[in-house]
Amino acid sequence: MASTEIIHAHAAPQGFIRKYIFSLDHKVIGLQYYFLALIAVFVGMGLSLLMRIHLIWPNANLPIFGAIKPETYLMFLTMHGTIMVFFVLTTAPQGGFGNYFLPIQIGAPDMAFPTLNMLSFWTTFVAFVVLVAAFFVGAPLHGWTGYAPLSAVPSAGPGEGLGADLWITSIAIFCAASLMGALNFITTVLDMRAKGMTMMRMPLTCWAWFITAILGLLAFGVLLAAGILLLMDRNLGTSFFVPGGLNFTGQTSFPTGGFSSSTDLIKHNGGSPLLWQHLFWFFGHPEVYIAILPGMGVASQLLSTFSRKPIFGYRAMVYAMLGIGILGFVVWGHHMFMSGMSPYTAFAFSIMTMAIGVPSAIKTFNWLGTLYQGRVRFHTPMLFAIGFVSLFVSGGLSGPFLAQPVLDIPLHDTYFVVGHFHLIMGVAAIFGIFAATYYWFPKMFGRMMSEGLGRWHFFLTLLGTYAIFMPMHYLGLAGQTRRYSEFTQVAYQTKLIPLQTFITYAAIVTISAQFIFLFNLFWSMAKGKKATDNPWEATTLEWTTATPPPHDNFGGRTPVVSHGPYEYSVPGAARDFVMQNDPATTPAH
Amino acid sequence: MGLALLALIWLITFVSTYFFVAKTWWFPVGASASAAWIDHQFAVTFILMGIVFVAAQGALGLFVWQYRDRGATQPVHYSHGNAKLEIIWTVLTAVLFIGLNLMGSRVWATERFDPPEVGAVPVEATGLQFAWYFRYPGPDGKYGRTKAELEDASAGGESAVGLDPSDAASKDDIVSGTMYIPVNREVDLALRAQDVIHSLFIPSMRFKQDAVPGLIIHMHFKPIQTGDYEIACAELCGLGHYKMHGMLKVVSQEEFDKWLASKEAEKQ
């Protein structure tokens, strides 16, 4: 560890381009990831607004967009899912906050491989540009899961030609970028920790980023391989996912791509549509935890800080995250109970999925235990951390329904599933991002965000997201199938339109409330109250350095750590918090 | 602020739970033999998860209010946790979740592992962009040969599923856009798809199964009540996914026989 400072202390760059564009500084790269995600989230949210409007008023003539056709709805749906999962939920918590704060929290001057770090951001950026390009040639309509053969055969529908090629290319590039990032995070945690920063003294945020990186390393490689196979099926005439005997008799007007004619398509043989699903979900389920684990880390950090109490069961929290990480790789089949996969394997996947509820429950219990007998301060970041716990409970508890194959029969591919995963991996993870933004904003920009606006943002968003996603569970019970562009064709579903209308109104209000956040973010950068170095009276290393931190993070000194990360209200201590680098006079943990 | 949070979290918990308990929006009435089982398993899961939901949200709201910062004099309990509590909590959740799982597995087993009853009605369901077709093997009890080359969706009926008229077994095959089945007899269903993945979803039967190109998937279920039941496609299959619906008519044995005979007569 001692030699690392010499290797990584690169000089502060001078020119604008080296300082802000092709920067090697993990803090700048973290902000680049964050602002990329910010752009992406507003695009993704805009798409969801258009979808919600189309669902209720399918014939409405919108400004700019005109009347939305069914295939356009499905293109919005595909792009919404892809943008949100990859460029928001994977990019902001890990690439953004992880990049910025992991090195500082473990007392390192930078990431282990600064150039690789820069490369991984710019590769992510290219992936985003390629995805956005799909909009201009007609985006695919196969959903973010891209099930073959719909995604494998260009004649399967509009957007399945060049648009689908760009879509899968973008994902493949994103995978490569994420693999670089994952390697960097893992090496940094293992090799760059300051003196005294043992693994079991790391803040839970660092544990979360570390475990997320391991998941990313193991999961993105598989998706990358699947993506390349899909590209080959589409363009080179291979048959990994395309079975024999396909005939698209109703849809002859679309390009045939790698298949020279429809007879050629019929003669293909040996491919399996289920193979794509296995490969996709082998990535896709760990991806859920890639999105939510950093949020868990942030919630733990904030609940402890603002309750002025050590985190309840630090070790249990670490083991629970490790447990979630490991089990996360053996549950993918629960997405496939209805797929035609052997019904015997459903048992195994089901038991594993139920088992993953156990570490999740441990986490919830420990968060409640942290609040219990604490002294809770209601700053905006804390509000979002509390909201995270509430959403995690609500989104988590619909899991054990879907994990049972027999209950999955009526619920699979209905709005029950949409409500479930949006609450947990969508909104809860986004609450983690909001909490992190309000919490670390003072360190990143040297100013405080407005507390008043923050509260408005919190209350409107919590109430609004519940109003959107809780009713979706009821719709699912009533058999409302997902990915329908309108509900006018199936009689029993037309009866559910009033509830869908309510959801659309709730979405309009909630989306509007996000502009409070956007305003607060940029207004506070310029006009916010000046922040002190440690405005929250927190204990971890980022609060021991200047605001914003200097290029090498600690201004030439190297922190020495003598305490655990959450030493609040230690009996006999002078203040109600003990910094991690305070000399070891108070009881060491 | 603590009180506002308490009120909001409790309000959300109450309203969310209310609409589940009041069954304002609920499963359609079950009309198959397994519906009662599935609904029972749902109810058990709902009660258990409901208790955990209310307890966890209730505690969250209560704690943030009860332990709100009331100044430096307010004591904070310095603790790093409690290993005994952690173990109790872990074991309880494990027993609850795994137990639930094992309870539900019997229904799954009878539906998916056991073969259909003797005398079940054979029906083949074919999904294509964007319609369902149902085929009955006729008096010979054998499905005739189909060929992908012969499929023509625009022609409908036998041509849509690509029935090969040169095969003797296909002479008496009946193809219908509506699914007719007799009540109280099991259906021996074979699922096929011609282009992309579709999913046959009959909410009242508590039935759902993907139809996958390249595979023939066998399933069985038993309707126990006559009536018309809607069929929807549950797997995204392209631009017409939302309108890919069909109708299941569960009728008496006599009506079923009569319908089948009239279709055979039409064909001759």
PDB file of C-alpha atoms in Angstrom, chain A residues 419-575:
ATOM      1  CA  GLY A 419     -45.118  -1.887  -9.884  1.00  0.00           C
ATOM      2  CA  HIS A 420     -42.752  -4.234  -8.055  1.00  0.00           C
ATOM      3  CA  PHE A 421     -39.566  -3.516  -9.953  1.00  0.00           C
ATOM      4  CA  HIS A 422     -40.208   0.192 -10.325  1.00  0.00           C
ATOM      5  CA  LEU A 423     -40.655   0.612  -6.575  1.00  0.00           C
ATOM      6  CA  ILE A 424     -37.521  -1.301  -5.710  1.00  0.00           C
ATOM      7  CA  MET A 425     -34.945  -0.961  -8.450  1.00  0.00           C
ATOM      8  CA  GLY A 426     -36.385   2.202  -9.941  1.00  0.00           C
ATOM      9  CA  VAL A 427     -37.678   4.547  -7.283  1.00  0.00           C
ATOM     10  CA  ALA A 428     -35.797   3.187  -4.245  1.00  0.00           C
ATOM     11  CA  ALA A 429     -32.538   3.332  -6.193  1.00  0.00           C
ATOM     12  CA  ILE A 430     -33.386   6.854  -7.390  1.00  0.00           C
ATOM     13  CA  PHE A 431     -34.077   7.845  -3.765  1.00  0.00           C
ATOM     14  CA  GLY A 432     -30.579   6.560  -3.010  1.00  0.00           C
ATOM     15  CA  ILE A 433     -29.248   8.849  -5.742  1.00  0.00           C
ATOM     16  CA  PHE A 434     -31.235  11.830  -4.426  1.00  0.00           C
ATOM     17  CA  ALA A 435     -30.075  11.145  -0.855  1.00  0.00           C
ATOM     18  CA  ALA A 436     -26.474  10.965  -2.068  1.00  0.00           C
ATOM     19  CA  THR A 437     -26.880  14.185  -4.067  1.00  0.00           C
ATOM     20  CA  TYR A 438     -28.240  16.204  -1.144  1.00  0.00           C
ATOM     21  CA  TYR A 439     -25.670  14.651   1.204  1.00  0.00           C
ATOM     22  CA  TRP A 440     -22.505  15.113  -0.837  1.00  0.00           C
ATOM     23  CA  PHE A 441     -23.458  18.261  -2.749  1.00  0.00           C
ATOM     24  CA  PRO A 442     -21.716  20.494  -0.151  1.00  0.00           C
ATOM     25  CA  LYS A 443     -18.495  18.498  -0.544  1.00  0.00           C
ATOM     26  CA  MET A 444     -18.650  18.485  -4.337  1.00  0.00           C
ATOM     27  CA  PHE A 445     -19.627  22.110  -4.920  1.00  0.00           C
ATOM     28  CA  GLY A 446     -18.738  23.877  -1.683  1.00  0.00           C
ATOM     29  CA  ARG A 447     -22.286  25.102  -1.132  1.00  0.00           C
ATOM     30  CA  MET A 448     -25.440  23.821   0.567  1.00  0.00           C
ATOM     31  CA  MET A 449     -28.615  22.907  -1.324  1.00  0.00           C
ATOM     32  CA  SER A 450     -31.824  24.607  -0.251  1.00  0.00           C
ATOM     33  CA  GLU A 451     -33.478  22.655   2.548  1.00  0.00           C
ATOM     34  CA  GLY A 452     -36.895  24.198   1.863  1.00  0.00           C
ATOM     35  CA  LEU A 453     -36.934  23.150  -1.780  1.00  0.00           C
ATOM     36  CA  GLY A 454     -35.470  19.804  -0.768  1.00  0.00           C
ATOM     37  CA  ARG A 455     -38.408  19.107   1.544  1.00  0.00           C
ATOM     38  CA  TRP A 456     -40.970  20.002  -1.092  1.00  0.00           C
ATOM     39  CA  HIS A 457     -39.140  17.763  -3.529  1.00  0.00           C
ATOM     40  CA  PHE A 458     -39.100  14.906  -1.041  1.00  0.00           C
ATOM     41  CA  PHE A 459     -42.745  15.000   0.030  1.00  0.00           C
ATOM     42  CA  LEU A 460     -44.102  15.393  -3.498  1.00  0.00           C
ATOM     43  CA  THR A 461     -41.853  12.669  -4.860  1.00  0.00           C
ATOM     44  CA  LEU A 462     -42.535  10.119  -2.122  1.00  0.00           C
ATOM     45  CA  LEU A 463     -46.290  10.590  -2.273  1.00  0.00           C
ATOM     46  CA  GLY A 464     -46.230  10.814  -6.071  1.00  0.00           C
ATOM     47  CA  THR A 465     -44.220   7.668  -6.695  1.00  0.00           C
ATOM     48  CA  TYR A 466     -46.418   5.668  -4.336  1.00  0.00           C
ATOM     49  CA  ALA A 467     -49.475   7.036  -6.152  1.00  0.00           C
ATOM     50  CA  ILE A 468     -47.994   5.860  -9.451  1.00  0.00           C
ATOM     51  CA  PHE A 469     -46.647   2.453  -8.572  1.00  0.00           C
ATOM     52  CA  MET A 470     -48.837   1.095  -5.761  1.00  0.00           C
ATOM     53  CA  PRO A 471     -52.012   1.035  -7.928  1.00  0.00           C
ATOM     54  CA  MET A 472     -50.063  -0.920 -10.543  1.00  0.00           C
ATOM     55  CA  HIS A 473     -50.154  -3.877  -8.148  1.00  0.00           C
ATOM     56  CA  TYR A 474     -53.966  -3.749  -8.138  1.00  0.00           C
ATOM     57  CA  LEU A 475     -53.996  -3.543 -11.940  1.00  0.00           C
ATOM     58  CA  GLY A 476     -51.789  -6.612 -12.095  1.00  0.00           C
ATOM     59  CA  LEU A 477     -54.137  -8.634  -9.916  1.00  0.00           C
ATOM     60  CA  ALA A 478     -56.966  -7.696 -12.248  1.00  0.00           C
ATOM     61  CA  GLY A 479     -54.916  -9.096 -15.137  1.00  0.00           C
ATOM     62  CA  GLN A 480     -53.651  -5.902 -16.768  1.00  0.00           C
ATOM     63  CA  THR A 481     -50.895  -7.077 -19.073  1.00  0.00           C
ATOM     64  CA  ARG A 482     -47.785  -4.930 -19.431  1.00  0.00           C
ATOM     65  CA  ARG A 483     -46.316  -3.510 -22.644  1.00  0.00           C
ATOM     66  CA  TYR A 484     -49.747  -2.830 -24.148  1.00  0.00           C
ATOM     67  CA  SER A 485     -49.820   0.449 -26.017  1.00  0.00           C
ATOM     68  CA  GLU A 486     -53.520   0.888 -25.287  1.00  0.00           C
ATOM     69  CA  PHE A 487     -56.190  -0.867 -23.273  1.00  0.00           C
ATOM     70  CA  THR A 488     -59.045  -0.545 -25.711  1.00  0.00           C
ATOM     71  CA  GLN A 489     -58.961  -3.992 -27.316  1.00  0.00           C
ATOM     72  CA  VAL A 490     -59.478  -6.450 -24.469  1.00  0.00           C
ATOM     73  CA  ALA A 491     -62.854  -5.969 -22.781  1.00  0.00           C
ATOM     74  CA  TYR A 492     -61.866  -6.716 -19.174  1.00  0.00           C
ATOM     75  CA  GLN A 493     -58.909  -4.352 -19.485  1.00  0.00           C
ATOM     76  CA  THR A 494     -60.995  -1.400 -20.618  1.00  0.00           C
ATOM     77  CA  LYS A 495     -62.587  -1.466 -17.162  1.00  0.00           C
ATOM     78  CA  LEU A 496     -59.215  -0.647 -15.638  1.00  0.00           C
ATOM     79  CA  ILE A 497     -58.738   2.585 -17.577  1.00  0.00           C
ATOM     80  CA  PRO A 498     -59.948   4.846 -14.707  1.00  0.00           C
ATOM     81  CA  LEU A 499     -57.164   3.589 -12.458  1.00  0.00           C
ATOM     82  CA  GLN A 500     -54.674   3.991 -15.305  1.00  0.00           C
ATOM     83  CA  THR A 501     -55.889   7.579 -15.700  1.00  0.00           C
ATOM     84  CA  PHE A 502     -55.228   8.228 -12.026  1.00  0.00           C
ATOM     85  CA  ILE A 503     -51.686   6.906 -12.485  1.00  0.00           C
ATOM     86  CA  THR A 504     -51.106   9.215 -15.435  1.00  0.00           C
ATOM     87  CA  TYR A 505     -52.168  12.259 -13.402  1.00  0.00           C
ATOM     88  CA  ALA A 506     -49.932  11.149 -10.527  1.00  0.00           C
ATOM     89  CA  ALA A 507     -47.062  10.797 -13.005  1.00  0.00           C
ATOM     90  CA  ILE A 508     -47.596  14.302 -14.363  1.00  0.00           C
ATOM     91  CA  VAL A 509     -47.437  15.772 -10.837  1.00  0.00           C
ATOM     92  CA  THR A 510     -44.424  13.684  -9.819  1.00  0.00           C
ATOM     93  CA  ILE A 511     -42.492  14.475 -12.975  1.00  0.00           C
ATOM     94  CA  SER A 512     -43.220  18.194 -12.524  1.00  0.00           C
ATOM     95  CA  ALA A 513     -41.838  17.986  -8.987  1.00  0.00           C
ATOM     96  CA  GLN A 514     -38.475  16.876 -10.387  1.00  0.00           C
ATOM     97  CA  PHE A 515     -37.957  20.354 -11.771  1.00  0.00           C
ATOM     98  CA  ILE A 516     -37.819  21.583  -8.171  1.00  0.00           C
ATOM     99  CA  PHE A 517     -34.801  19.332  -7.780  1.00  0.00           C
ATOM    100  CA  LEU A 518     -33.232  20.471 -11.034  1.00  0.00           C
ATOM    101  CA  PHE A 519     -33.656  24.120 -10.056  1.00  0.00           C
ATOM    102  CA  ASN A 520     -32.310  23.486  -6.560  1.00  0.00           C
ATOM    103  CA  LEU A 521     -29.271  21.704  -7.989  1.00  0.00           C
ATOM    104  CA  PHE A 522     -28.164  24.451 -10.338  1.00  0.00           C
ATOM    105  CA  TRP A 523     -29.333  27.398  -8.244  1.00  0.00           C
ATOM    106  CA  SER A 524     -27.445  26.080  -5.210  1.00  0.00           C
ATOM    107  CA  MET A 525     -24.248  25.632  -7.217  1.00  0.00           C
ATOM    108  CA  ALA A 526     -24.214  29.371  -7.794  1.00  0.00           C
ATOM    109  CA  LYS A 527     -26.180  30.833  -4.916  1.00  0.00           C
ATOM    110  CA  GLY A 528     -26.309  28.224  -2.149  1.00  0.00           C
ATOM    111  CA  LYS A 529     -25.050  28.971   1.339  1.00  0.00           C
ATOM    112  CA  LYS A 530     -21.299  28.366   1.639  1.00  0.00           C
ATOM    113  CA  ALA A 531     -20.609  24.940   3.093  1.00  0.00           C
ATOM    114  CA  THR A 532     -18.178  24.149   5.876  1.00  0.00           C
ATOM    115  CA  ASP A 533     -15.866  21.148   5.551  1.00  0.00           C
ATOM    116  CA  ASN A 534     -18.153  18.950   7.639  1.00  0.00           C
ATOM    117  CA  PRO A 535     -21.674  20.377   7.586  1.00  0.00           C
ATOM    118  CA  TRP A 536     -23.406  17.150   8.693  1.00  0.00           C
ATOM    119  CA  GLU A 537     -20.949  16.420  11.526  1.00  0.00           C
ATOM    120  CA  ALA A 538     -20.190  13.100   9.871  1.00  0.00           C
ATOM    121  CA  THR A 539     -17.250  10.828  10.576  1.00  0.00           C
ATOM    122  CA  THR A 540     -15.931   9.442   7.302  1.00  0.00           C
ATOM    123  CA  LEU A 541     -12.771  10.675   5.592  1.00  0.00           C
ATOM    124  CA  GLU A 542     -14.359  12.867   2.902  1.00  0.00           C
ATOM    125  CA  TRP A 543     -15.429  15.215   5.714  1.00  0.00           C
ATOM    126  CA  THR A 544     -11.858  15.614   6.979  1.00  0.00           C
ATOM    127  CA  THR A 545     -10.607  17.296   3.821  1.00  0.00           C
ATOM    128  CA  ALA A 546     -11.181  20.686   2.209  1.00  0.00           C
ATOM    129  CA  THR A 547     -14.422  21.577   0.381  1.00  0.00           C
ATOM    130  CA  PRO A 548     -14.212  20.900  -2.528  1.00  0.00           C
ATOM    131  CA  PRO A 549     -11.343  18.440  -2.068  1.00  0.00           C
ATOM    132  CA  PRO A 550      -7.953  19.345  -3.617  1.00  0.00           C
ATOM    133  CA  HIS A 551      -6.633  17.458  -6.647  1.00  0.00           C
ATOM    134  CA  ASP A 552      -4.931  14.749  -4.576  1.00  0.00           C
ATOM    135  CA  ASN A 553      -7.890  14.669  -2.129  1.00  0.00           C
ATOM    136  CA  PHE A 554      -6.030  15.352   1.093  1.00  0.00           C
ATOM    137  CA  GLY A 555      -3.648  18.197   0.168  1.00  0.00           C
ATOM    138  CA  GLY A 556      -0.423  16.263   0.458  1.00  0.00           C
ATOM    139  CA  ARG A 557      -1.205  14.489   3.693  1.00  0.00           C
ATOM    140  CA  THR A 558      -2.141  10.846   3.945  1.00  0.00           C
ATOM    141  CA  PRO A 559      -4.896  10.064   6.419  1.00  0.00           C
ATOM    142  CA  VAL A 560      -4.307   7.446   9.101  1.00  0.00           C
ATOM    143  CA  VAL A 561      -7.439   5.711  10.267  1.00  0.00           C
ATOM    144  CA  SER A 562      -8.004   4.558  13.833  1.00  0.00           C
ATOM    145  CA  HIS A 563     -11.789   4.157  14.055  1.00  0.00           C
ATOM    146  CA  GLY A 564     -14.725   2.472  12.466  1.00  0.00           C
ATOM    147  CA  PRO A 565     -16.906   4.546  10.145  1.00  0.00           C
ATOM    148  CA  TYR A 566     -19.930   5.220  12.351  1.00  0.00           C
ATOM    149  CA  GLU A 567     -18.732   6.259  15.803  1.00  0.00           C
ATOM    150  CA  TYR A 568     -21.557   8.558  16.898  1.00  0.00           C
ATOM    151  CA  SER A 569     -22.521   9.446  20.471  1.00  0.00           C
ATOM    152  CA  VAL A 570     -19.572   7.525  21.904  1.00  0.00           C
ATOM    153  CA  PRO A 571     -19.826   7.714  25.701  1.00  0.00           C
ATOM    154  CA  GLY A 572     -17.064   9.911  27.121  1.00  0.00           C
ATOM    155  CA  ALA A 573     -16.150  11.550  23.791  1.00  0.00           C
ATOM    156  CA  ALA A 574     -15.982  15.349  23.615  1.00  0.00           C
ATOM    157  CA  ARG A 575     -18.410  15.640  20.673  1.00  0.00           C
TER     158      ARG A 575
END
